[in-house]
Short mmCIF file of C-alpha atoms in Angstrom, two decimals:
data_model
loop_
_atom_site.label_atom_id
_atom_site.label_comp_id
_atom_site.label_asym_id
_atom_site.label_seq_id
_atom_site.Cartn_x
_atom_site.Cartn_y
_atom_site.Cartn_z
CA UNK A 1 0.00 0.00 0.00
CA UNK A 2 1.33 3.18 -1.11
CA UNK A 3 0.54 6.86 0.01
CA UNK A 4 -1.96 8.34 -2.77
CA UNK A 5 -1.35 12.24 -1.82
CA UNK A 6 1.57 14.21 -1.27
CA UNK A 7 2.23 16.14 2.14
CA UNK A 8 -0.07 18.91 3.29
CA UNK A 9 2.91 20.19 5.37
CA UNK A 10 5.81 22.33 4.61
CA UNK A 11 9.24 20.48 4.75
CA UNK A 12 10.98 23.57 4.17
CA UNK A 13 11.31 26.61 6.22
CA UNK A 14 9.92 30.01 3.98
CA UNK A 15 12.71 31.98 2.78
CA UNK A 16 11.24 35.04 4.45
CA UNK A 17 12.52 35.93 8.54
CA UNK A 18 8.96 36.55 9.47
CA UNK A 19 6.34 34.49 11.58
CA UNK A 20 4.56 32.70 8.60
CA UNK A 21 2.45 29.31 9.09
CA UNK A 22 5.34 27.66 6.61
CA UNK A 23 7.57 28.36 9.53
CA UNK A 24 6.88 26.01 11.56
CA UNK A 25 3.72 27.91 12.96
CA UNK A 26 0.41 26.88 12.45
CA UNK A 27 -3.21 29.15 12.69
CA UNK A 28 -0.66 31.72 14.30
CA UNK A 29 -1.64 33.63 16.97
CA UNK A 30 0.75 35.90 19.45
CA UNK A 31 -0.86 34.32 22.57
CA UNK A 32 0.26 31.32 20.81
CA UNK A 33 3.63 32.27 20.45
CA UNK A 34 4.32 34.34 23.16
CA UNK A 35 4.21 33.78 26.97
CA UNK A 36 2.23 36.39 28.16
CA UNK A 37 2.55 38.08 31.54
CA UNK A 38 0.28 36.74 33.84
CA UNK A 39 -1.27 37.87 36.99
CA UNK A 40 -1.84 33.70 38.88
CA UNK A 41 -3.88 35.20 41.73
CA UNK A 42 -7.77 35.96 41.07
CA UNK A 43 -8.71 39.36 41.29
CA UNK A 44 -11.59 40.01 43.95
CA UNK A 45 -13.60 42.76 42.12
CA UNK A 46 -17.14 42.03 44.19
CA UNK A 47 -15.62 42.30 46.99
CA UNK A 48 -17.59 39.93 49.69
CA UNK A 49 -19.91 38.91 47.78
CA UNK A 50 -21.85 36.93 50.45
CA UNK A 51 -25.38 38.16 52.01
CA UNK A 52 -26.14 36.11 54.93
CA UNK A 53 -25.33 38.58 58.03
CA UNK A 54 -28.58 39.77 59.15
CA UNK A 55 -30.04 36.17 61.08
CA UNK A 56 -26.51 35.96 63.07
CA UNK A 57 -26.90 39.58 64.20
CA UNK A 58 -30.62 39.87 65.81
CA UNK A 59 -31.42 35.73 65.97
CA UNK A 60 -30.28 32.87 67.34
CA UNK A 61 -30.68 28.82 65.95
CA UNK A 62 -32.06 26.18 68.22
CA UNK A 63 -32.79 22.97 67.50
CA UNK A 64 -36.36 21.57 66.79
CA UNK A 65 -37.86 17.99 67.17
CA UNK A 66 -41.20 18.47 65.39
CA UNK A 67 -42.56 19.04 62.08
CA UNK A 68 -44.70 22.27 63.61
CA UNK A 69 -43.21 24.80 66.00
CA UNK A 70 -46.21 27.07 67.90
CA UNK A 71 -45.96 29.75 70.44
CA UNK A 72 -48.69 31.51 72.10
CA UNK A 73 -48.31 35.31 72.43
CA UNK A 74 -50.00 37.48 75.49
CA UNK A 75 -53.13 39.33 73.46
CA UNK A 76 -54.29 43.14 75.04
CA UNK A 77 -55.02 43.36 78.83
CA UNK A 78 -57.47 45.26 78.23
CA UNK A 79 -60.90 45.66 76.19
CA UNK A 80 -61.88 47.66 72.92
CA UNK A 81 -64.25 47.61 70.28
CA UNK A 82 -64.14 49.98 67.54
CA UNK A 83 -67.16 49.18 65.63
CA UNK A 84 -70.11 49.34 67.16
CA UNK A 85 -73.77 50.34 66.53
CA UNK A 86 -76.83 51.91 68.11
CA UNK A 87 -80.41 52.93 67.00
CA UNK A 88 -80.17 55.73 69.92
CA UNK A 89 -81.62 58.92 69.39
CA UNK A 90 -79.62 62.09 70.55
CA UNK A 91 -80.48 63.20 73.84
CA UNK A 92 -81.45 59.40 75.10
CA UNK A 93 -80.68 58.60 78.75
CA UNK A 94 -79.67 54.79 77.78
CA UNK A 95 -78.73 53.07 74.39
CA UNK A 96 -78.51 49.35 73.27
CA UNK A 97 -75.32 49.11 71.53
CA UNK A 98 -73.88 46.32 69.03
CA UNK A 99 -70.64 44.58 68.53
CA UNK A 100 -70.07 44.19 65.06
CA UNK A 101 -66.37 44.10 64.54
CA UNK A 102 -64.61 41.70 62.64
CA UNK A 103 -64.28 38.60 64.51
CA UNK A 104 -66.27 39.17 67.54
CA UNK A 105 -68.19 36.62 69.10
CA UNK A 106 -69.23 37.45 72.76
CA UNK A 107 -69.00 41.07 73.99
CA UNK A 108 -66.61 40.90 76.67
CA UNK A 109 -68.50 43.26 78.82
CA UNK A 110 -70.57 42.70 81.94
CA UNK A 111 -72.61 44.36 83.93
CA UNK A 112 -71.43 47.03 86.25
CA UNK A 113 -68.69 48.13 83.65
CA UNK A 114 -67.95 52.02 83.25
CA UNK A 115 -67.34 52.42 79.15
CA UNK A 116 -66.31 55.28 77.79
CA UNK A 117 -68.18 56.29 74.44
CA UNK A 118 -67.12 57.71 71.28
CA UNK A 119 -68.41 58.67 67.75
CA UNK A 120 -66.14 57.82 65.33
CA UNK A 121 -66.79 60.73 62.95
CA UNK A 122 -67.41 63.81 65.14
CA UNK A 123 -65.16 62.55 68.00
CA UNK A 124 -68.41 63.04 70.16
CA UNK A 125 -68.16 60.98 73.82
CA UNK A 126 -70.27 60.05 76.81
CA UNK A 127 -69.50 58.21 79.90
CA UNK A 128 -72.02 55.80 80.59
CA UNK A 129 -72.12 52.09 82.90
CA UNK A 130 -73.43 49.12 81.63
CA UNK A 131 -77.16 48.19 82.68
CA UNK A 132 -77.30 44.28 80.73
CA UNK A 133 -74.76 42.68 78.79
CA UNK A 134 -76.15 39.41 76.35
CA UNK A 135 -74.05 38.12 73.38
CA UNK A 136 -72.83 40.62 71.25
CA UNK A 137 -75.32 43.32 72.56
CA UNK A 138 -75.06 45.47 75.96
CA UNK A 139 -77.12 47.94 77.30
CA UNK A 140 -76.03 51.42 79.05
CA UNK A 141 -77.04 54.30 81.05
CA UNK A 142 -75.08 57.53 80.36
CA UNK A 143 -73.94 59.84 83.42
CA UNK A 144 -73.93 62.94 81.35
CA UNK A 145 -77.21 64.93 81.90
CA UNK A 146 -78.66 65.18 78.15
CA UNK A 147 -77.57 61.66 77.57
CA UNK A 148 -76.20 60.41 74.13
CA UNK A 149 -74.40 63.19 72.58
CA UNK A 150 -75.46 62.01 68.99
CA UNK A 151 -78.01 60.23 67.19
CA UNK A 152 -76.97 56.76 66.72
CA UNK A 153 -78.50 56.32 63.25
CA UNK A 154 -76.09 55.33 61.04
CA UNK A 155 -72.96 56.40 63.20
CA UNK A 156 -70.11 53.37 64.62
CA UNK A 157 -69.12 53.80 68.06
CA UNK A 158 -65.81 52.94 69.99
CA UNK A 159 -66.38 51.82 72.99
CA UNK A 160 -63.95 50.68 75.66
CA UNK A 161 -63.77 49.36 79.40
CA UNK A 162 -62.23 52.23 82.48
CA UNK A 163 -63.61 50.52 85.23
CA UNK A 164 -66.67 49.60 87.15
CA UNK A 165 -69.58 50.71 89.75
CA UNK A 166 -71.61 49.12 92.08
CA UNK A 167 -74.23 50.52 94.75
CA UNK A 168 -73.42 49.53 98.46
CA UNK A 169 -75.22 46.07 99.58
CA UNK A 170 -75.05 44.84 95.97
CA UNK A 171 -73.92 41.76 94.91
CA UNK A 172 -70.69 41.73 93.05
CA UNK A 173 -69.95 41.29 89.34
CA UNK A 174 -71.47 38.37 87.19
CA UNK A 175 -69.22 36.36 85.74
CA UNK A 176 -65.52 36.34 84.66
CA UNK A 177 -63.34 36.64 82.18
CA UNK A 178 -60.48 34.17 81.01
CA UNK A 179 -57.35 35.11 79.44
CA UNK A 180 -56.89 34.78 75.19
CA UNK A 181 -53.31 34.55 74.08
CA UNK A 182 -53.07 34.56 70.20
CA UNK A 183 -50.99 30.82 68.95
CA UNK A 184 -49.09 31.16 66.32
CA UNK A 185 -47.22 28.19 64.64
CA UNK A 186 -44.67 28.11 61.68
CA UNK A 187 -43.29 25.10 60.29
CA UNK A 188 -39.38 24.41 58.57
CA UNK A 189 -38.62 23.60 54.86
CA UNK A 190 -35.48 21.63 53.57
CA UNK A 191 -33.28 23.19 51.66
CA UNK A 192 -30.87 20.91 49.32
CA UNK A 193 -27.70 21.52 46.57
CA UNK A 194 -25.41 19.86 45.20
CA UNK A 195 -22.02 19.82 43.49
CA UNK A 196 -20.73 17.58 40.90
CA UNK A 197 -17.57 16.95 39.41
CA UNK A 198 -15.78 14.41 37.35
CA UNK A 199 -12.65 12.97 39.02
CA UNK A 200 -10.55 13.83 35.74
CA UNK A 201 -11.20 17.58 35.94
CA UNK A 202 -9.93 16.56 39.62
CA UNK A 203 -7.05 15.84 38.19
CA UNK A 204 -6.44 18.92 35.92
CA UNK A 205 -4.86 22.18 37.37
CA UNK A 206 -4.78 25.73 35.65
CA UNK A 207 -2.89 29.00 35.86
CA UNK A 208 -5.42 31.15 37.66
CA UNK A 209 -5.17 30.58 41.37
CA UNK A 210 -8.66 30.89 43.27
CA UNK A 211 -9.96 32.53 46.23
CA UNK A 212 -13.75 32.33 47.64
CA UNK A 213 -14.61 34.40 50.96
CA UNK A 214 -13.90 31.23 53.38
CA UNK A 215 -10.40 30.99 52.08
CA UNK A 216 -9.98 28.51 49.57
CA UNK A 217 -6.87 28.77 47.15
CA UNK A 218 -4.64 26.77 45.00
CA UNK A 219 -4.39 26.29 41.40
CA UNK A 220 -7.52 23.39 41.37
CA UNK A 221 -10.50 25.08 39.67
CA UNK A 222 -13.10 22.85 41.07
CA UNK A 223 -12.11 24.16 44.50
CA UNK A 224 -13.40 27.09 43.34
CA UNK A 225 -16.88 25.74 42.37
CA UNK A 226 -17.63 23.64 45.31
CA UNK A 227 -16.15 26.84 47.75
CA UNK A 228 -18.82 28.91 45.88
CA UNK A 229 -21.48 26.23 46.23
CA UNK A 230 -20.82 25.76 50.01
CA UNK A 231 -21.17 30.00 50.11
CA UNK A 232 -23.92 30.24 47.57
CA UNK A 233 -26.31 27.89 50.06
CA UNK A 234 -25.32 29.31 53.33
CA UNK A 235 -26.74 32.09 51.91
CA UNK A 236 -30.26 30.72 50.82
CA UNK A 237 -30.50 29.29 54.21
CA UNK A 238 -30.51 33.04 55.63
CA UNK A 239 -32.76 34.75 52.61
CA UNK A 240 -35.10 31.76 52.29
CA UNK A 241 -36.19 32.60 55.95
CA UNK A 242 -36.38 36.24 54.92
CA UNK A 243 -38.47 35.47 51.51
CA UNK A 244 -40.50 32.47 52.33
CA UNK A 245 -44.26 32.15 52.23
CA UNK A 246 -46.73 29.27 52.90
CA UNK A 247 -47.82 27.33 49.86
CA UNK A 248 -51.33 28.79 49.56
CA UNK A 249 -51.97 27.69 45.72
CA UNK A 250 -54.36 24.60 46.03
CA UNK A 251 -53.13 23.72 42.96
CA UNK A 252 -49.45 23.17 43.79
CA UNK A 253 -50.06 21.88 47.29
CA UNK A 254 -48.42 18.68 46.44
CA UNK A 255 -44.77 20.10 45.18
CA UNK A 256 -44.30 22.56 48.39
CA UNK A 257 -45.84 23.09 51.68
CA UNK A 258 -43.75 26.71 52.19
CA UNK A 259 -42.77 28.47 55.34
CA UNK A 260 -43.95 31.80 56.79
CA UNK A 261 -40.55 34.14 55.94
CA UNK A 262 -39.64 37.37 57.98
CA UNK A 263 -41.52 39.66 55.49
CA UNK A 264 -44.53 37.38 55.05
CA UNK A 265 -45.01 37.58 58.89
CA UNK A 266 -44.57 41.64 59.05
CA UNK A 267 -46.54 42.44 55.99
CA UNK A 268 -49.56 40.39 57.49
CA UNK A 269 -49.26 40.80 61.34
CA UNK A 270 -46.82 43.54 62.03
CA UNK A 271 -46.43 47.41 60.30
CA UNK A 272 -45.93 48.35 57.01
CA UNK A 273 -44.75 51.74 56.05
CA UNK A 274 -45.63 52.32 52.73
CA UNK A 275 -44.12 55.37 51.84
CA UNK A 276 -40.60 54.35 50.11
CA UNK A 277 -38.63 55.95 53.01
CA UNK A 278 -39.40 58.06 56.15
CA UNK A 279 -36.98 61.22 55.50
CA UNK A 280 -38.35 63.63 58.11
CA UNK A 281 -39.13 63.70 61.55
CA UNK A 282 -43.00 63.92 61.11
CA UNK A 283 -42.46 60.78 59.51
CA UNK A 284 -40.74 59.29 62.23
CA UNK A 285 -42.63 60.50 64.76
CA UNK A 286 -45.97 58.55 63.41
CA UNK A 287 -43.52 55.27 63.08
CA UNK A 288 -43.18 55.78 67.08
CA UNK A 289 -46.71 57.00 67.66
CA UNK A 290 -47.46 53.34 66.23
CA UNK A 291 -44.80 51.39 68.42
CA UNK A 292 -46.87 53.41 71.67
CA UNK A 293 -49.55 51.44 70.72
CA UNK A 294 -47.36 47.86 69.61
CA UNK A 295 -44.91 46.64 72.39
CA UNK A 296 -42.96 50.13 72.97
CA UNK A 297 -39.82 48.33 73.47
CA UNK A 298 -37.08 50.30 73.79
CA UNK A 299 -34.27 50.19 71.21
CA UNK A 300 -35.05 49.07 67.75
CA UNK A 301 -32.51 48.21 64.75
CA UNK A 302 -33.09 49.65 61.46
CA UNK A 303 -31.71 47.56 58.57
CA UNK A 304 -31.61 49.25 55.52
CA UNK A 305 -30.88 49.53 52.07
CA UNK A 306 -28.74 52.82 51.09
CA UNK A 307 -31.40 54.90 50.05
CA UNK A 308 -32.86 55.14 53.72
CA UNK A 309 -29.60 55.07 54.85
CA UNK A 310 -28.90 57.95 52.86
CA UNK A 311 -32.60 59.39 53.76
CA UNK A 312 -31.72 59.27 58.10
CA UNK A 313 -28.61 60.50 57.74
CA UNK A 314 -29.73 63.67 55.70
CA UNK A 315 -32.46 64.06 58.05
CA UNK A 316 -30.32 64.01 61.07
CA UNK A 317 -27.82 66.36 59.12
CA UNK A 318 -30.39 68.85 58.73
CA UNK A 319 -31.16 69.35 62.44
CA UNK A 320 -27.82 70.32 62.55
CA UNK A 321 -26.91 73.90 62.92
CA UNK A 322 -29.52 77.08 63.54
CA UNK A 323 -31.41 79.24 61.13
CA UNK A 324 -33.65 82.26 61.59
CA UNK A 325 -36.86 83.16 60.13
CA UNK A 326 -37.06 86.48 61.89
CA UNK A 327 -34.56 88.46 63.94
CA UNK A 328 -36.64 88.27 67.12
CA UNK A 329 -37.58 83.90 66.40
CA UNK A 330 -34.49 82.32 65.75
CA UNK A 331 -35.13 78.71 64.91
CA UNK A 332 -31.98 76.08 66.62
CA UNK A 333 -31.56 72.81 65.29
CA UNK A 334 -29.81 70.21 66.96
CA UNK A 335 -26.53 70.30 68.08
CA UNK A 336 -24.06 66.96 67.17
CA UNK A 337 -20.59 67.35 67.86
CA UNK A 338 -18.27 70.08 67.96
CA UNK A 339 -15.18 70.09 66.17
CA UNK A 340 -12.24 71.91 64.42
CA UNK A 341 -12.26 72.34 60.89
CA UNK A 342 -8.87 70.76 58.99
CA UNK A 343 -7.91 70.31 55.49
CA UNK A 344 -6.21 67.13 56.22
CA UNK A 345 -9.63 65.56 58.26
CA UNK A 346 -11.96 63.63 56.57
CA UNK A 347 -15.78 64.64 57.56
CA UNK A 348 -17.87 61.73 58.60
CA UNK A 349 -21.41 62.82 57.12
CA UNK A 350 -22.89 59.08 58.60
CA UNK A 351 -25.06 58.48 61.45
CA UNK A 352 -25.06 55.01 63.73
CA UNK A 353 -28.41 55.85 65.04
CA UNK A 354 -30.76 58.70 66.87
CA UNK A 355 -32.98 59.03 69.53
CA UNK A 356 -36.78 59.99 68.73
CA UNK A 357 -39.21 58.29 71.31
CA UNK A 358 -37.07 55.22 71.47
CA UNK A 359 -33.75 54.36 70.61
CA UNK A 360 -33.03 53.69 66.81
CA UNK A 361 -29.83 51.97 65.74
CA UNK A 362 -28.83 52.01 61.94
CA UNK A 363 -27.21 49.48 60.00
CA UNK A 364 -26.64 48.87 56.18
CA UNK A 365 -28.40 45.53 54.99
CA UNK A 366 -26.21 44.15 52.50
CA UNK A 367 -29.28 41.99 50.82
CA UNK A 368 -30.83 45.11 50.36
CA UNK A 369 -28.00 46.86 48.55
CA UNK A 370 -27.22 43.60 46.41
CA UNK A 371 -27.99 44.11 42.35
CA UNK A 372 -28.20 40.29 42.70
CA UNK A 373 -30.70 40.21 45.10
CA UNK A 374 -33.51 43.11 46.35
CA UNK A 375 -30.70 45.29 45.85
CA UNK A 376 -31.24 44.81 41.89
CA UNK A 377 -35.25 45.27 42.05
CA UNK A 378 -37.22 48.73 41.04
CA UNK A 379 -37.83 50.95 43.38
CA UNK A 380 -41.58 50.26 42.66
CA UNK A 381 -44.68 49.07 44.47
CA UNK A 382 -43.57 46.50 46.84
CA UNK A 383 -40.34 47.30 46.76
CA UNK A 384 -38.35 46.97 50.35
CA UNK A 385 -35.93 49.64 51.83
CA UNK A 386 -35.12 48.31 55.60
CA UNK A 387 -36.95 46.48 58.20
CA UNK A 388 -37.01 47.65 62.23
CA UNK A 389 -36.35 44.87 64.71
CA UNK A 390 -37.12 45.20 68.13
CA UNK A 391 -33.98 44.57 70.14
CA UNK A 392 -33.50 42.12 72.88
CA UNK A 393 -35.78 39.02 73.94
CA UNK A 394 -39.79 38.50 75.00
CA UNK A 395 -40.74 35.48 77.15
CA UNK A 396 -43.48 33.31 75.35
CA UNK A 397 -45.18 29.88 76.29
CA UNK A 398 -43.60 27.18 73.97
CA UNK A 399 -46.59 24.47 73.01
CA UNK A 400 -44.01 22.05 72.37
CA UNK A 401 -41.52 22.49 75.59
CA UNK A 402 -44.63 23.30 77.71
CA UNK A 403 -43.44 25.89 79.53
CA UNK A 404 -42.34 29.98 79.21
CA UNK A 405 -39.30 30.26 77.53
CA UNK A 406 -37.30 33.64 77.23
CA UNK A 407 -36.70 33.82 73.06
CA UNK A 408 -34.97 36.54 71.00
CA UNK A 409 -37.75 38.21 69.03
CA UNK A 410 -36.09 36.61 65.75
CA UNK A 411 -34.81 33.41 65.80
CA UNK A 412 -34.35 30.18 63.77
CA UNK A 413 -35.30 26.30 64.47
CA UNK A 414 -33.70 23.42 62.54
CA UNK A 415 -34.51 19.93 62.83
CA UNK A 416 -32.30 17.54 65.01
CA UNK A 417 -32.32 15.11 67.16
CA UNK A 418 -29.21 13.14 69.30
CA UNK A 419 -28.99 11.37 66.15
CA UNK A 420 -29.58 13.59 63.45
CA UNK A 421 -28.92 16.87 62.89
CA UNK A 422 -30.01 18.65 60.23
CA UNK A 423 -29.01 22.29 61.03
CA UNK A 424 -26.55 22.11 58.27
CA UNK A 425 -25.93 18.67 56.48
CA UNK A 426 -22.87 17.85 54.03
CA UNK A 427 -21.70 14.70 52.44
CA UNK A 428 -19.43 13.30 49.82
CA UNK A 429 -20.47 10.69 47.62
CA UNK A 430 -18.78 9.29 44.50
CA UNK A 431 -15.22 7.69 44.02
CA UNK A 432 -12.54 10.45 43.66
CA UNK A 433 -11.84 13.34 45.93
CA UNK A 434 -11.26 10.71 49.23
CA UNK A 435 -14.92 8.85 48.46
CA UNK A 436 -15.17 5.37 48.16
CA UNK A 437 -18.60 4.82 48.30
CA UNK A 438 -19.90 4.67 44.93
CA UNK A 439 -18.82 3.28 41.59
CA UNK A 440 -19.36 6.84 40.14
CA UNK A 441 -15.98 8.13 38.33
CA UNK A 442 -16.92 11.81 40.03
CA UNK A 443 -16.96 13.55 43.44
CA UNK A 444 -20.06 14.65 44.60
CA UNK A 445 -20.98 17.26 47.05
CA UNK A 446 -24.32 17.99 48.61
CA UNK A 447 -25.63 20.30 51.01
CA UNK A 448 -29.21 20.35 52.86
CA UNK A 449 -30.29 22.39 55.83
CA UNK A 450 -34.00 22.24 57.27
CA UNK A 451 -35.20 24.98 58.77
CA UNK A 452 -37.50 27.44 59.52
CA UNK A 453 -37.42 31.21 61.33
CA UNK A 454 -39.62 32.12 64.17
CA UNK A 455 -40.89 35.82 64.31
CA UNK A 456 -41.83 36.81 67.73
CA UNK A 457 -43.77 39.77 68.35
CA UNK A 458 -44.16 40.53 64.51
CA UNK A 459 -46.54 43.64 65.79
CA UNK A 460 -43.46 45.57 67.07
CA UNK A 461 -41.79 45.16 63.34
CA UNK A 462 -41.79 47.78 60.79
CA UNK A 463 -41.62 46.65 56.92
CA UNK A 464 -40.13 49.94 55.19
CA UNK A 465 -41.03 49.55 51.23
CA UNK A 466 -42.31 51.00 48.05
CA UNK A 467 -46.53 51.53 48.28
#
């Protein structure tokens, strides 16, 4: 057998000095034929690129044996309705009044009661003590001479409880009332990832040495991948508490059950400012007008994206100083440091917090500022800017321990027992990378984490965000 066409290669060097593909070059290219200068070490340009801070700063984790975690909250001490209705004329000397608020089954007043009285459009009250009290309907007998200081047609009433009255020799009040706490429950979801890689590309190194945020390095680019795996899911296990809600589609009831997230608990039992950010101090002065009526605890942490940072800081700036509208009214705003100018200081034009009411600490939310995250979202409808957490702890009675239990106001449970733990699960399966316990030519890497976040208290929370 013989060759039947002649070479496709040059034998010959060209005649020519220059870098032609006779020369012993072929589909020429200067990276091919020159080393280029290279800089081994990745180059960080994100920075940190992680999220997960905010849970480790106001929570705590404790385990959980049970598919449901409740907790009963203390409800009001004392008694209010708001909506209430009468066919009183004005000037009567007693009324029959109605409960008809939302959810109301028994009138929790008895006879004896002092109530105070209120129209809810004119702000018109009485004083008046309760005469018979049956279901959701209650009688009274005003003390104000002229009675009922408006007609009761078509008006709603607010009526609440100051205290009682009873004529000597009389027998004492009828009946009693028990104490409501409110029982809330949540229950955890598993979260699951993987990583997957052949144990040839094991074997292969590169030029570019890595880095990840929890320090690995070397020259191995699958280190890389399963580093920014392992990073990449301890951060869903922080914003899937934040973002999770309860499976409520009917439909798709059999491919999640869903969790109740930190913003799905404020935006349906706490507050919700709805006003993109609050930049002055009217605005924060009806935030603490609300708290007075929530849990009034004392300090509060405001995490926030940089716009609201931006917003309390130029707020606080602007007290700053004194102005005059008029000679004779001069107008001071408030005082915060003194100092000596310099042309070699720098000027810090950031606040850590203020004092308005209660005690507000700032601090930057780094989910909020991500463009990967909320931090890339409109600044629509919806759209969130910070969240206030109440500082400290509240005692609540823990169905499952049976007993009171002192509990940070944000916390998470994961599922474990003493002989399974599944706070934060990892495992290696496959045959390279140190496994051995699987004919699979690969290494494989999987996380899962089961979990849920308990929001204590949601009514002292404030949800800061778009409309």
């Amino acid at each position: 057998m013989a060759l039947l066409s002649p070479p496709t290669y040059a034998l010959q060097p060209a005649a020519e000095k220059v870098a032609l593909s006779q020369n012993y070059i072929t589909n020429f290219d200067f990276l091919n034929q020159y080393l280029p200068d290279t800089y081994e070490k990745e180059f960080e340009r994100y920075g940190n690129r992680t999220v997960s801070s905010f849970l480790r700063l106001v929570g705590a984790e404790m385990p959980s044996n049970s598919d449901q975690i409740k907790w009963a909250e203390q409800g009001r001490l004392h008694i209010k309705y708001t909506n209430c209705t009468t066919a009183a004329a004005i000037n009567a000397d007693t009324a029959q009044f109605n409960v008809i608020d939302v959810g109301a089954i028994t009138a929790a007043i008895r006879v004896g009661q002092t109530v105070f009285v209120q129209d809810n459009t004119t702000g018109a009250s009485n004083k008046a003590i309760v005469t018979a009290a049956t279901g959701l309907t209650f009688d009274v007998a005003y003390y104000e001479v002229g009675g009922q200081a408006v007609a009761g047609a078509g008006t709603t009433f607010t009526v609440f409880i100051y205290g009682s009255e009873f004529k000597k020799g009389t027998n004492g009040m009828v009946g009693s009332l028990d104490a409501e706490d409110d029982i809330f429950s949540n229950k955890p979801i598993i979260l699951k990832d993987r990583y997957a890689i052949s144990g040839s590309d094991m074997a292969q190194i590169g030029w570019v040495e890595v880095t990840t945020e929890n320090g690995a390095t070397g020259y191995l680019w699958y280190l890389k991948s399963e580093h920014e795996t392992r990073l990449r899911f301890e951060d869903y296990m922080e914003t899937a508490m934040i973002e999770a809600v309860p499976m409520q589609n009917v439909a798709n009831a059999a491919i999640a059950d869903g969790s109740e997230g930190v913003f799905y608990v404020v935006e349906n039992r706490g507050n919700v400012w709805g006003g993109g950010t609050p930049t002055t101090l009217a605005d924060w002065d009806t935030i603490v007008q609300r708290l007075d009526k929530q849990g009034a605890i004392e300090e509060n942490v405001v995490f926030c994206n940089r716009q609201l940072s931006f917003d309390i800081d130029g707020m606080l700036a602007g007290l700053n100083g004194a102005s005059t509208a008029a000679p004779a009214t001069p107008s001071y705003g408030a005082s915060y440091g003194l100092f000596d100018n310099d042309t070699t200081m720098a000027l810090n034009l950031g606040f850590t917090g203020f004092r308005r009411g209660y005690d507000f600490y700032k601090s930057d939310w780094k989910y909020l500022n991500d463009p990967t995250m909320r931090g890339g979202l409109a600044a629509g409808t919806g759209a969130v800017t910070g969240l206030l957490v109440p500082a400290g702890s509240t005692s609540v009675y823990d169905q499952i321990m049976g007993k009171n239990a002192k509990r940070p106001f944000l916390h998470v449970r994961y599922r474990a027992t003493e002989t399974e733990d599944r706070r934060y699960k990892t495992w290696v399966t496959g045959s390279a990378g140190g496994a051995t316990n699987s004919e699979l030519d690969a290494m494989e890497v999987h996380f899962l984490s089961e979990r849920c976040v308990c929001t204590l208290g949601a009514n002292n929370f404030v949800l800061f965000r778009y409309g």
